[in-house]
mmCIF file of C-alpha atoms in Angstrom:
data_model
loop_
_atom_site.group_PDB
_atom_site.id
_atom_site.type_symbol
_atom_site.label_atom_id
_atom_site.label_comp_id
_atom_site.label_asym_id
_atom_site.label_seq_id
_atom_site.Cartn_x
_atom_site.Cartn_y
_atom_site.Cartn_z
ATOM 1 C CA UNK A 1 -80.712 -47.412 63.720
ATOM 2 C CA UNK A 2 -80.434 -45.173 60.276
ATOM 3 C CA UNK A 3 -80.784 -44.626 56.254
ATOM 4 C CA UNK A 4 -76.746 -44.736 54.824
ATOM 5 C CA UNK A 5 -76.127 -42.888 51.544
ATOM 6 C CA UNK A 6 -73.039 -45.059 49.533
ATOM 7 C CA UNK A 7 -72.129 -43.050 46.795
ATOM 8 C CA UNK A 8 -71.360 -43.880 43.698
ATOM 9 C CA UNK A 9 -69.851 -42.966 39.875
ATOM 10 C CA UNK A 10 -73.135 -43.892 38.688
ATOM 11 C CA UNK A 11 -75.565 -43.342 41.509
ATOM 12 C CA UNK A 12 -76.719 -44.308 44.662
ATOM 13 C CA UNK A 13 -77.856 -46.782 47.354
ATOM 14 C CA UNK A 14 -79.373 -46.873 50.574
ATOM 15 C CA UNK A 15 -78.259 -49.722 54.110
ATOM 16 C CA UNK A 16 -80.163 -49.772 56.862
ATOM 17 C CA UNK A 17 -77.820 -49.861 59.203
ATOM 18 C CA UNK A 18 -77.158 -49.940 63.598
ATOM 19 C CA UNK A 19 -75.268 -48.523 65.450
ATOM 20 C CA UNK A 20 -74.664 -49.671 69.668
ATOM 21 C CA UNK A 21 -72.856 -46.350 71.239
ATOM 22 C CA UNK A 22 -72.643 -48.408 74.291
ATOM 23 C CA UNK A 23 -69.253 -50.007 73.098
ATOM 24 C CA UNK A 24 -66.086 -48.000 73.192
ATOM 25 C CA UNK A 25 -65.588 -47.727 70.118
ATOM 26 C CA UNK A 26 -68.686 -47.914 68.468
ATOM 27 C CA UNK A 27 -69.564 -50.450 65.562
ATOM 28 C CA UNK A 28 -71.503 -49.761 63.116
ATOM 29 C CA UNK A 29 -73.421 -52.691 61.180
ATOM 30 C CA UNK A 30 -75.486 -53.003 57.611
ATOM 31 C CA UNK A 31 -77.949 -54.762 58.670
ATOM 32 C CA UNK A 32 -79.944 -54.188 55.403
ATOM 33 C CA UNK A 33 -79.742 -52.907 52.426
ATOM 34 C CA UNK A 34 -83.028 -51.435 50.756
ATOM 35 C CA UNK A 35 -82.692 -49.473 47.523
ATOM 36 C CA UNK A 36 -80.033 -48.869 44.543
ATOM 37 C CA UNK A 37 -80.115 -45.651 42.616
ATOM 38 C CA UNK A 38 -78.564 -45.510 39.287
ATOM 39 C CA UNK A 39 -78.474 -42.125 37.372
ATOM 40 C CA UNK A 40 -79.133 -44.069 34.439
ATOM 41 C CA UNK A 41 -81.901 -45.397 35.729
ATOM 42 C CA UNK A 42 -81.056 -48.575 34.710
ATOM 43 C CA UNK A 43 -82.652 -51.763 36.606
ATOM 44 C CA UNK A 44 -80.840 -52.638 39.896
ATOM 45 C CA UNK A 45 -81.311 -57.032 40.161
ATOM 46 C CA UNK A 46 -79.378 -57.525 42.199
ATOM 47 C CA UNK A 47 -80.216 -59.565 45.327
ATOM 48 C CA UNK A 48 -81.135 -58.432 49.660
ATOM 49 C CA UNK A 49 -77.480 -58.404 50.774
ATOM 50 C CA UNK A 50 -77.113 -59.080 54.494
ATOM 51 C CA UNK A 51 -73.271 -57.768 55.971
ATOM 52 C CA UNK A 52 -71.734 -57.282 59.597
ATOM 53 C CA UNK A 53 -70.229 -53.675 58.395
ATOM 54 C CA UNK A 54 -70.440 -51.054 55.107
ATOM 55 C CA UNK A 55 -68.039 -51.178 52.635
ATOM 56 C CA UNK A 56 -65.294 -49.190 51.862
ATOM 57 C CA UNK A 57 -65.396 -44.611 51.293
ATOM 58 C CA UNK A 58 -69.500 -45.039 52.067
ATOM 59 C CA UNK A 59 -70.402 -41.414 52.774
ATOM 60 C CA UNK A 60 -71.808 -41.468 56.714
ATOM 61 C CA UNK A 61 -74.779 -41.039 57.888
ATOM 62 C CA UNK A 62 -77.731 -39.880 55.973
ATOM 63 C CA UNK A 63 -82.095 -40.180 57.966
ATOM 64 C CA UNK A 64 -81.703 -40.534 61.747
ATOM 65 C CA UNK A 65 -84.212 -44.218 62.239
ATOM 66 C CA UNK A 66 -87.937 -42.386 61.178
ATOM 67 C CA UNK A 67 -86.607 -39.539 58.719
ATOM 68 C CA UNK A 68 -88.120 -39.934 55.179
ATOM 69 C CA UNK A 69 -85.248 -40.888 53.174
ATOM 70 C CA UNK A 70 -84.985 -39.523 49.106
ATOM 71 C CA UNK A 71 -87.825 -39.937 46.943
ATOM 72 C CA UNK A 72 -87.580 -42.315 43.534
ATOM 73 C CA UNK A 73 -84.703 -44.707 44.516
ATOM 74 C CA UNK A 74 -84.714 -47.392 41.969
ATOM 75 C CA UNK A 75 -83.746 -50.654 43.246
ATOM 76 C CA UNK A 76 -85.539 -53.701 42.179
ATOM 77 C CA UNK A 77 -87.481 -54.208 38.240
ATOM 78 C CA UNK A 78 -91.184 -56.134 39.306
ATOM 79 C CA UNK A 79 -92.724 -56.938 36.078
ATOM 80 C CA UNK A 80 -96.195 -57.551 38.176
ATOM 81 C CA UNK A 81 -96.543 -53.734 38.995
ATOM 82 C CA UNK A 82 -98.905 -51.263 37.553
ATOM 83 C CA UNK A 83 -100.301 -52.563 33.830
ATOM 84 C CA UNK A 84 -98.175 -51.877 30.894
ATOM 85 C CA UNK A 85 -95.538 -50.952 32.365
ATOM 86 C CA UNK A 86 -91.684 -52.002 34.226
ATOM 87 C CA UNK A 87 -91.761 -51.444 38.090
ATOM 88 C CA UNK A 88 -89.111 -49.692 39.888
ATOM 89 C CA UNK A 89 -88.999 -51.020 43.078
ATOM 90 C CA UNK A 90 -87.891 -48.077 45.798
ATOM 91 C CA UNK A 91 -87.620 -46.851 49.447
ATOM 92 C CA UNK A 92 -88.946 -43.544 50.475
ATOM 93 C CA UNK A 93 -89.496 -44.273 54.620
ATOM 94 C CA UNK A 94 -87.522 -46.679 57.404
ATOM 95 C CA UNK A 95 -88.470 -47.173 60.308
ATOM 96 C CA UNK A 96 -87.247 -50.018 62.978
ATOM 97 C CA UNK A 97 -89.898 -51.342 65.330
ATOM 98 C CA UNK A 98 -88.138 -53.871 67.411
ATOM 99 C CA UNK A 99 -84.890 -54.903 67.190
ATOM 100 C CA UNK A 100 -85.390 -57.551 64.827
ATOM 101 C CA UNK A 101 -88.509 -55.693 62.257
ATOM 102 C CA UNK A 102 -88.981 -53.374 61.009
ATOM 103 C CA UNK A 103 -91.224 -50.900 57.994
ATOM 104 C CA UNK A 104 -90.511 -49.907 54.920
ATOM 105 C CA UNK A 105 -93.038 -47.638 53.228
ATOM 106 C CA UNK A 106 -91.050 -48.918 49.298
ATOM 107 C CA UNK A 107 -92.389 -46.285 46.734
ATOM 108 C CA UNK A 108 -93.100 -49.323 42.786
ATOM 109 C CA UNK A 109 -92.676 -46.616 40.337
ATOM 110 C CA UNK A 110 -93.177 -46.710 36.554
ATOM 111 C CA UNK A 111 -89.608 -46.275 34.062
ATOM 112 C CA UNK A 112 -91.230 -44.863 31.196
ATOM 113 C CA UNK A 113 -88.755 -43.390 29.051
ATOM 114 C CA UNK A 114 -87.929 -39.922 28.469
ATOM 115 C CA UNK A 115 -85.862 -37.596 26.359
ATOM 116 C CA UNK A 116 -85.120 -34.781 28.821
ATOM 117 C CA UNK A 117 -82.255 -33.374 25.407
ATOM 118 C CA UNK A 118 -85.574 -33.435 23.069
ATOM 119 C CA UNK A 119 -86.475 -29.508 23.119
ATOM 120 C CA UNK A 120 -90.349 -31.188 22.498
ATOM 121 C CA UNK A 121 -91.154 -33.028 25.287
ATOM 122 C CA UNK A 122 -93.351 -33.236 27.601
ATOM 123 C CA UNK A 123 -92.606 -32.482 30.548
ATOM 124 C CA UNK A 124 -95.887 -32.013 32.613
ATOM 125 C CA UNK A 125 -97.468 -35.594 31.109
ATOM 126 C CA UNK A 126 -94.139 -37.193 31.592
ATOM 127 C CA UNK A 127 -94.190 -36.662 35.549
ATOM 128 C CA UNK A 128 -98.258 -36.616 35.474
ATOM 129 C CA UNK A 129 -97.822 -40.262 34.085
ATOM 130 C CA UNK A 130 -95.264 -41.205 36.648
ATOM 131 C CA UNK A 131 -96.880 -39.521 39.170
ATOM 132 C CA UNK A 132 -100.921 -41.497 38.375
ATOM 133 C CA UNK A 133 -98.887 -45.370 38.292
ATOM 134 C CA UNK A 134 -96.525 -44.538 41.316
ATOM 135 C CA UNK A 135 -97.504 -47.119 43.635
ATOM 136 C CA UNK A 136 -97.009 -46.645 47.757
ATOM 137 C CA UNK A 137 -96.387 -50.859 49.692
ATOM 138 C CA UNK A 138 -96.169 -51.242 53.611
ATOM 139 C CA UNK A 139 -94.018 -54.098 54.182
ATOM 140 C CA UNK A 140 -93.092 -56.252 57.840
ATOM 141 C CA UNK A 141 -90.102 -56.508 57.279
ATOM 142 C CA UNK A 142 -87.873 -58.820 58.951
ATOM 143 C CA UNK A 143 -83.850 -57.967 59.415
ATOM 144 C CA UNK A 144 -82.725 -60.792 57.092
ATOM 145 C CA UNK A 145 -85.313 -58.778 54.815
ATOM 146 C CA UNK A 146 -88.664 -61.443 54.142
ATOM 147 C CA UNK A 147 -91.095 -59.911 54.167
ATOM 148 C CA UNK A 148 -93.744 -61.193 56.094
ATOM 149 C CA UNK A 149 -96.343 -58.369 56.041
ATOM 150 C CA UNK A 150 -97.460 -56.604 52.999
ATOM 151 C CA UNK A 151 -99.990 -53.550 52.301
ATOM 152 C CA UNK A 152 -100.382 -51.661 49.142
ATOM 153 C CA UNK A 153 -100.778 -47.326 50.310
ATOM 154 C CA UNK A 154 -101.075 -45.702 47.291
ATOM 155 C CA UNK A 155 -104.968 -44.463 47.976
ATOM 156 C CA UNK A 156 -103.348 -43.516 52.017
ATOM 157 C CA UNK A 157 -101.010 -41.338 50.149
ATOM 158 C CA UNK A 158 -101.754 -39.797 47.006
ATOM 159 C CA UNK A 159 -100.318 -37.685 45.929
ATOM 160 C CA UNK A 160 -98.886 -37.068 48.934
ATOM 161 C CA UNK A 161 -94.847 -36.185 51.002
ATOM 162 C CA UNK A 162 -94.007 -39.567 53.795
ATOM 163 C CA UNK A 163 -92.179 -36.309 55.944
ATOM 164 C CA UNK A 164 -91.830 -38.623 59.067
ATOM 165 C CA UNK A 165 -92.205 -41.336 60.087
ATOM 166 C CA UNK A 166 -91.575 -43.688 63.747
ATOM 167 C CA UNK A 167 -92.498 -46.156 66.039
ATOM 168 C CA UNK A 168 -93.582 -47.209 69.377
ATOM 169 C CA UNK A 169 -92.943 -48.892 72.073
ATOM 170 C CA UNK A 170 -96.397 -51.559 71.357
ATOM 171 C CA UNK A 171 -94.801 -52.112 67.456
ATOM 172 C CA UNK A 172 -97.826 -48.854 66.224
ATOM 173 C CA UNK A 173 -96.056 -47.235 63.037
ATOM 174 C CA UNK A 174 -96.902 -44.064 62.255
ATOM 175 C CA UNK A 175 -96.756 -42.080 59.283
ATOM 176 C CA UNK A 176 -97.292 -38.274 58.544
ATOM 177 C CA UNK A 177 -97.843 -36.599 55.027
ATOM 178 C CA UNK A 178 -97.801 -33.034 56.352
ATOM 179 C CA UNK A 179 -101.928 -32.889 56.522
ATOM 180 C CA UNK A 180 -102.670 -35.982 59.052
ATOM 181 C CA UNK A 181 -100.460 -38.948 60.456
ATOM 182 C CA UNK A 182 -101.661 -42.437 60.042
ATOM 183 C CA UNK A 183 -101.548 -44.614 62.331
ATOM 184 C CA UNK A 184 -100.817 -48.422 61.703
ATOM 185 C CA UNK A 185 -100.491 -51.571 64.121
ATOM 186 C CA UNK A 186 -97.938 -54.282 64.805
ATOM 187 C CA UNK A 187 -100.468 -56.788 61.447
ATOM 188 C CA UNK A 188 -100.139 -52.858 59.750
ATOM 189 C CA UNK A 189 -103.744 -52.473 59.395
ATOM 190 C CA UNK A 190 -104.864 -48.654 59.683
ATOM 191 C CA UNK A 191 -106.397 -47.976 63.754
ATOM 192 C CA UNK A 192 -107.364 -44.696 63.411
ATOM 193 C CA UNK A 193 -105.859 -40.902 61.175
ATOM 194 C CA UNK A 194 -105.071 -37.680 63.158
ATOM 195 C CA UNK A 195 -106.265 -34.926 61.333
ATOM 196 C CA UNK A 196 -103.141 -31.975 62.153
ATOM 197 C CA UNK A 197 -105.093 -29.123 63.490
ATOM 198 C CA UNK A 198 -104.361 -26.208 66.192
ATOM 199 C CA UNK A 199 -101.691 -23.466 64.179
ATOM 200 C CA UNK A 200 -102.667 -21.433 61.580
ATOM 201 C CA UNK A 201 -100.234 -22.416 59.506
ATOM 202 C CA UNK A 202 -102.046 -26.834 59.553
ATOM 203 C CA UNK A 203 -99.536 -27.275 56.137
ATOM 204 C CA UNK A 204 -96.064 -26.403 57.785
ATOM 205 C CA UNK A 205 -93.753 -28.990 57.638
ATOM 206 C CA UNK A 206 -94.419 -31.023 61.022
ATOM 207 C CA UNK A 207 -91.784 -33.592 63.683
ATOM 208 C CA UNK A 208 -93.980 -36.573 65.004
ATOM 209 C CA UNK A 209 -93.274 -38.019 68.436
ATOM 210 C CA UNK A 210 -93.937 -40.558 71.225
ATOM 211 C CA UNK A 211 -94.272 -39.451 74.887
ATOM 212 C CA UNK A 212 -93.651 -42.499 77.379
ATOM 213 C CA UNK A 213 -97.582 -42.687 77.869
ATOM 214 C CA UNK A 214 -98.227 -43.583 74.101
ATOM 215 C CA UNK A 215 -99.411 -39.724 73.035
ATOM 216 C CA UNK A 216 -98.607 -38.750 69.986
ATOM 217 C CA UNK A 217 -97.382 -35.435 70.141
ATOM 218 C CA UNK A 218 -96.072 -33.074 66.678
ATOM 219 C CA UNK A 219 -93.101 -29.907 67.256
ATOM 220 C CA UNK A 220 -94.498 -27.824 63.968
ATOM 221 C CA UNK A 221 -93.913 -23.760 63.189
ATOM 222 C CA UNK A 222 -97.241 -22.507 63.529
ATOM 223 C CA UNK A 223 -98.489 -18.311 64.416
ATOM 224 C CA UNK A 224 -94.319 -16.620 64.329
ATOM 225 C CA UNK A 225 -92.858 -19.836 66.535
ATOM 226 C CA UNK A 226 -92.443 -23.902 66.632
ATOM 227 C CA UNK A 227 -95.396 -24.767 68.631
ATOM 228 C CA UNK A 228 -95.734 -28.108 70.360
ATOM 229 C CA UNK A 229 -99.112 -30.041 70.154
ATOM 230 C CA UNK A 230 -100.272 -33.216 71.820
ATOM 231 C CA UNK A 231 -102.653 -35.336 71.096
ATOM 232 C CA UNK A 232 -105.693 -36.292 72.918
ATOM 233 C CA UNK A 233 -107.589 -40.224 72.115
ATOM 234 C CA UNK A 234 -110.031 -38.931 73.892
ATOM 235 C CA UNK A 235 -111.301 -36.044 72.751
ATOM 236 C CA UNK A 236 -109.828 -36.937 69.376
ATOM 237 C CA UNK A 237 -108.289 -33.720 68.450
ATOM 238 C CA UNK A 238 -103.923 -31.859 69.776
ATOM 239 C CA UNK A 239 -106.770 -28.532 71.483
ATOM 240 C CA UNK A 240 -104.088 -25.807 72.688
ATOM 241 C CA UNK A 241 -100.586 -25.289 71.608
ATOM 242 C CA UNK A 242 -98.749 -26.263 74.347
ATOM 243 C CA UNK A 243 -97.010 -22.427 76.476
ATOM 244 C CA UNK A 244 -94.677 -21.786 77.622
ATOM 245 C CA UNK A 245 -92.028 -23.082 75.352
ATOM 246 C CA UNK A 246 -88.573 -20.967 73.842
ATOM 247 C CA UNK A 247 -88.556 -19.076 70.747
ATOM 248 C CA UNK A 248 -87.116 -20.667 68.442
ATOM 249 C CA UNK A 249 -86.672 -23.807 68.767
ATOM 250 C CA UNK A 250 -85.886 -26.331 66.347
ATOM 251 C CA UNK A 251 -88.787 -28.208 64.359
ATOM 252 C CA UNK A 252 -86.086 -31.239 62.726
ATOM 253 C CA UNK A 253 -86.564 -33.511 65.566
ATOM 254 C CA UNK A 254 -88.154 -34.638 68.915
ATOM 255 C CA UNK A 255 -88.280 -37.378 71.555
ATOM 256 C CA UNK A 256 -89.193 -38.038 75.097
ATOM 257 C CA UNK A 257 -86.963 -38.301 78.560
ATOM 258 C CA UNK A 258 -88.587 -41.281 81.515
ATOM 259 C CA UNK A 259 -89.674 -38.853 82.964
ATOM 260 C CA UNK A 260 -91.666 -38.293 80.237
ATOM 261 C CA UNK A 261 -90.202 -34.405 79.243
ATOM 262 C CA UNK A 262 -89.249 -33.198 76.204
ATOM 263 C CA UNK A 263 -86.092 -32.708 74.200
ATOM 264 C CA UNK A 264 -86.017 -29.536 72.741
ATOM 265 C CA UNK A 265 -83.029 -27.611 70.804
ATOM 266 C CA UNK A 266 -82.556 -25.049 68.883
ATOM 267 C CA UNK A 267 -78.950 -22.688 67.402
ATOM 268 C CA UNK A 268 -77.230 -22.809 70.073
ATOM 269 C CA UNK A 269 -78.014 -26.340 72.627
ATOM 270 C CA UNK A 270 -80.765 -28.004 73.765
ATOM 271 C CA UNK A 271 -83.717 -27.807 76.701
ATOM 272 C CA UNK A 272 -85.756 -30.499 77.938
ATOM 273 C CA UNK A 273 -89.470 -29.545 78.886
ATOM 274 C CA UNK A 274 -92.151 -30.046 80.748
ATOM 275 C CA UNK A 275 -94.962 -30.530 79.770
ATOM 276 C CA UNK A 276 -96.999 -30.296 82.803
ATOM 277 C CA UNK A 277 -95.482 -27.305 84.986
ATOM 278 C CA UNK A 278 -95.235 -25.857 81.026
ATOM 279 C CA UNK A 279 -91.720 -25.183 82.028
ATOM 280 C CA UNK A 280 -88.058 -25.384 79.336
ATOM 281 C CA UNK A 281 -84.390 -25.771 80.849
ATOM 282 C CA UNK A 282 -81.631 -24.903 79.189
ATOM 283 C CA UNK A 283 -79.451 -28.269 79.493
ATOM 284 C CA UNK A 284 -76.156 -27.188 76.982
ATOM 285 C CA UNK A 285 -75.320 -25.541 75.113
ATOM 286 C CA UNK A 286 -73.256 -26.476 72.092
ATOM 287 C CA UNK A 287 -70.136 -24.616 72.191
ATOM 288 C CA UNK A 288 -69.768 -25.917 75.271
ATOM 289 C CA UNK A 289 -69.313 -29.484 74.538
ATOM 290 C CA UNK A 290 -66.398 -28.105 70.854
ATOM 291 C CA UNK A 291 -70.219 -28.724 68.186
ATOM 292 C CA UNK A 292 -70.936 -26.508 66.302
ATOM 293 C CA UNK A 293 -73.878 -25.307 65.956
ATOM 294 C CA UNK A 294 -74.681 -24.496 62.494
ATOM 295 C CA UNK A 295 -73.496 -28.725 62.481
ATOM 296 C CA UNK A 296 -75.809 -30.841 64.151
ATOM 297 C CA UNK A 297 -79.029 -32.317 62.404
ATOM 298 C CA UNK A 298 -80.684 -33.099 65.643
ATOM 299 C CA UNK A 299 -81.036 -33.737 69.265
ATOM 300 C CA UNK A 300 -81.995 -37.339 70.701
ATOM 301 C CA UNK A 301 -82.683 -38.516 74.517
ATOM 302 C CA UNK A 302 -81.768 -42.262 75.198
ATOM 303 C CA UNK A 303 -84.237 -44.300 77.479
ATOM 304 C CA UNK A 304 -81.160 -43.949 80.576
ATOM 305 C CA UNK A 305 -81.234 -40.524 80.669
ATOM 306 C CA UNK A 306 -78.652 -40.218 77.698
ATOM 307 C CA UNK A 307 -78.757 -37.931 74.412
ATOM 308 C CA UNK A 308 -77.463 -38.726 71.538
ATOM 309 C CA UNK A 309 -76.729 -36.824 68.292
ATOM 310 C CA UNK A 310 -76.450 -35.897 64.451
ATOM 311 C CA UNK A 311 -73.565 -34.054 63.119
ATOM 312 C CA UNK A 312 -72.532 -32.813 60.035
ATOM 313 C CA UNK A 313 -70.129 -30.826 58.392
ATOM 314 C CA UNK A 314 -70.550 -28.790 56.385
ATOM 315 C CA UNK A 315 -66.650 -28.291 55.402
ATOM 316 C CA UNK A 316 -66.691 -32.013 55.133
ATOM 317 C CA UNK A 317 -69.869 -33.722 54.450
ATOM 318 C CA UNK A 318 -68.301 -36.065 57.377
ATOM 319 C CA UNK A 319 -71.117 -37.040 59.300
ATOM 320 C CA UNK A 320 -71.215 -38.092 63.079
ATOM 321 C CA UNK A 321 -73.209 -40.624 65.188
ATOM 322 C CA UNK A 322 -72.009 -37.695 68.870
ATOM 323 C CA UNK A 323 -72.543 -39.333 72.410
ATOM 324 C CA UNK A 324 -73.727 -36.529 74.939
ATOM 325 C CA UNK A 325 -73.659 -38.867 78.381
ATOM 326 C CA UNK A 326 -74.868 -36.608 81.475
ATOM 327 C CA UNK A 327 -71.977 -35.571 83.795
ATOM 328 C CA UNK A 328 -70.618 -33.862 87.623
ATOM 329 C CA UNK A 329 -69.249 -30.522 86.806
ATOM 330 C CA UNK A 330 -66.566 -31.520 89.156
ATOM 331 C CA UNK A 331 -65.965 -34.597 87.078
ATOM 332 C CA UNK A 332 -64.973 -32.555 82.924
ATOM 333 C CA UNK A 333 -63.618 -29.280 84.960
ATOM 334 C CA UNK A 334 -59.731 -29.139 83.194
ATOM 335 C CA UNK A 335 -57.845 -25.908 84.027
ATOM 336 C CA UNK A 336 -57.439 -23.740 81.325
ATOM 337 C CA UNK A 337 -57.082 -20.297 80.918
ATOM 338 C CA UNK A 338 -60.165 -18.581 79.068
ATOM 339 C CA UNK A 339 -59.927 -15.961 76.514
ATOM 340 C CA UNK A 340 -63.648 -14.481 75.697
ATOM 341 C CA UNK A 341 -64.063 -12.920 72.446
ATOM 342 C CA UNK A 342 -66.638 -10.573 71.640
ATOM 343 C CA UNK A 343 -69.049 -10.047 68.778
ATOM 344 C CA UNK A 344 -71.407 -8.605 67.942
ATOM 345 C CA UNK A 345 -72.310 -11.703 65.452
ATOM 346 C CA UNK A 346 -70.914 -15.864 66.466
ATOM 347 C CA UNK A 347 -70.950 -16.365 62.330
ATOM 348 C CA UNK A 348 -70.243 -20.675 61.356
ATOM 349 C CA UNK A 349 -66.628 -19.550 60.492
ATOM 350 C CA UNK A 350 -65.032 -18.299 63.643
ATOM 351 C CA UNK A 351 -67.359 -20.748 65.553
ATOM 352 C CA UNK A 352 -66.028 -23.799 64.097
ATOM 353 C CA UNK A 353 -62.155 -21.853 64.699
ATOM 354 C CA UNK A 354 -63.042 -22.208 68.093
ATOM 355 C CA UNK A 355 -64.458 -25.135 68.348
ATOM 356 C CA UNK A 356 -60.829 -26.731 66.974
ATOM 357 C CA UNK A 357 -58.902 -23.600 68.759
ATOM 358 C CA UNK A 358 -60.320 -25.940 72.210
ATOM 359 C CA UNK A 359 -60.206 -29.429 70.845
ATOM 360 C CA UNK A 360 -56.665 -28.970 69.987
ATOM 361 C CA UNK A 361 -55.016 -26.543 73.003
ATOM 362 C CA UNK A 362 -54.165 -28.373 76.533
ATOM 363 C CA UNK A 363 -53.703 -24.650 78.450
ATOM 364 C CA UNK A 364 -56.112 -21.850 76.683
ATOM 365 C CA UNK A 365 -59.819 -21.723 76.183
ATOM 366 C CA UNK A 366 -61.970 -19.725 74.163
ATOM 367 C CA UNK A 367 -65.257 -18.808 75.678
ATOM 368 C CA UNK A 368 -67.072 -17.129 72.997
ATOM 369 C CA UNK A 369 -69.690 -14.036 74.519
ATOM 370 C CA UNK A 370 -71.999 -12.827 71.569
ATOM 371 C CA UNK A 371 -74.114 -9.113 71.950
ATOM 372 C CA UNK A 372 -76.585 -9.362 69.183
ATOM 373 C CA UNK A 373 -77.076 -12.654 67.559
ATOM 374 C CA UNK A 374 -79.326 -13.556 70.526
ATOM 375 C CA UNK A 375 -81.922 -10.164 70.519
ATOM 376 C CA UNK A 376 -85.004 -10.527 70.384
ATOM 377 C CA UNK A 377 -87.280 -7.683 68.499
ATOM 378 C CA UNK A 378 -90.627 -7.522 66.967
ATOM 379 C CA UNK A 379 -90.242 -4.730 64.271
ATOM 380 C CA UNK A 380 -87.440 -2.975 62.655
ATOM 381 C CA UNK A 381 -87.389 -0.150 64.905
ATOM 382 C CA UNK A 382 -86.889 -2.683 67.635
ATOM 383 C CA UNK A 383 -84.445 -4.301 65.703
ATOM 384 C CA UNK A 384 -81.740 -0.566 65.637
ATOM 385 C CA UNK A 385 -83.167 0.121 69.436
ATOM 386 C CA UNK A 386 -81.797 -4.235 70.252
ATOM 387 C CA UNK A 387 -78.490 -3.574 68.313
ATOM 388 C CA UNK A 388 -77.345 -0.637 69.846
ATOM 389 C CA UNK A 389 -78.101 -1.491 72.258
ATOM 390 C CA UNK A 390 -75.455 -4.130 71.623
ATOM 391 C CA UNK A 391 -73.529 -2.798 70.505
ATOM 392 C CA UNK A 392 -72.345 0.654 73.074
ATOM 393 C CA UNK A 393 -72.598 -2.788 75.751
ATOM 394 C CA UNK A 394 -69.634 -4.739 73.213
ATOM 395 C CA UNK A 395 -67.730 -0.931 73.228
ATOM 396 C CA UNK A 396 -68.335 -0.862 77.270
ATOM 397 C CA UNK A 397 -66.041 -4.289 77.761
ATOM 398 C CA UNK A 398 -63.796 -3.388 74.689
ATOM 399 C CA UNK A 399 -63.163 -0.373 77.483
ATOM 400 C CA UNK A 400 -63.378 -1.914 80.679
ATOM 401 C CA UNK A 401 -61.290 -5.326 79.511
ATOM 402 C CA UNK A 402 -63.837 -7.147 80.785
ATOM 403 C CA UNK A 403 -63.414 -9.227 77.281
ATOM 404 C CA UNK A 404 -59.888 -10.023 75.469
ATOM 405 C CA UNK A 405 -60.591 -10.548 72.132
ATOM 406 C CA UNK A 406 -63.356 -9.019 70.108
ATOM 407 C CA UNK A 407 -64.038 -9.650 65.856
#
């Protein structure tokens, strides 16, 4: 499940979509039209519609289930909002609870007239008036758009930005604003407020996940690197950060496999981390899968042991859902001549060229040997030492014929 943005000449629409990755080819369904934004701030009065495909010319996925969508989107004008204002309904975040139900945090924003060209326009007054009169509504909907429950959560999130949302197998919804995680049950009742502590940087961006046994986990930037915390319901605290997390882990996604391992991604690929043994195992490298590392946004574990990658090509602005399936080595090896290219820094341009070449060549496969990009250091002097060591190594390999090409 995910939210698709469909851009028009005067704004965009947000649709809630589903793809069954077990189908071949995979088919996208538009389950629900969530909101429409017009750049001229006009009020859209279209009724909620349901369809089975996205409209032609749509731009592709923009957010996975649970990711917060862009604030300030506008939808049906509501006359029953804050007194004295015409209210514009928008979508802040949406998450699928099950195949038939979704939970949405809707925003109702006052449609206050403004004149951006007026040199005396008071921006501070305008934004304060908008913020003071914006409402946040937690809704439970069926997939045909029918609202089955609704709660005003304005005071709970006042002045905060929802950064993440997720649902567990029991229908509980977890909403994070980087300071707290608020837990709501399937009837939208608030059941717990989890304070995000345990890091030297409590305001750092965080991603939340749910372990196989229902515990809340948080991946966030801490004291110099990314840290993983698992919440203890009985102690009502996260405790210390999990040890053994590889350096350089990103915090854009966090999911767990059936055996309880956390799936963690970095700029090279992904690891499976076992919270019990505190060990991490590299399971994939993006370049080995013909994926440009910079284009990988998120990776998620599926219940069948396979993985899904959300992939955004910056050059074409095209988005893909890539299905990574486990396979035995003997089933994947192709007899190709390997060409090794040495470099001190494998930039996006080189990586993209290599990926495109490997996808199209039936005879050769290019592999990049990066000598310096992943060298670890703590000080400037340490960096210079590591760089000189890398430079010496690539020069030796050129002379010895250990690499076929260099750049």
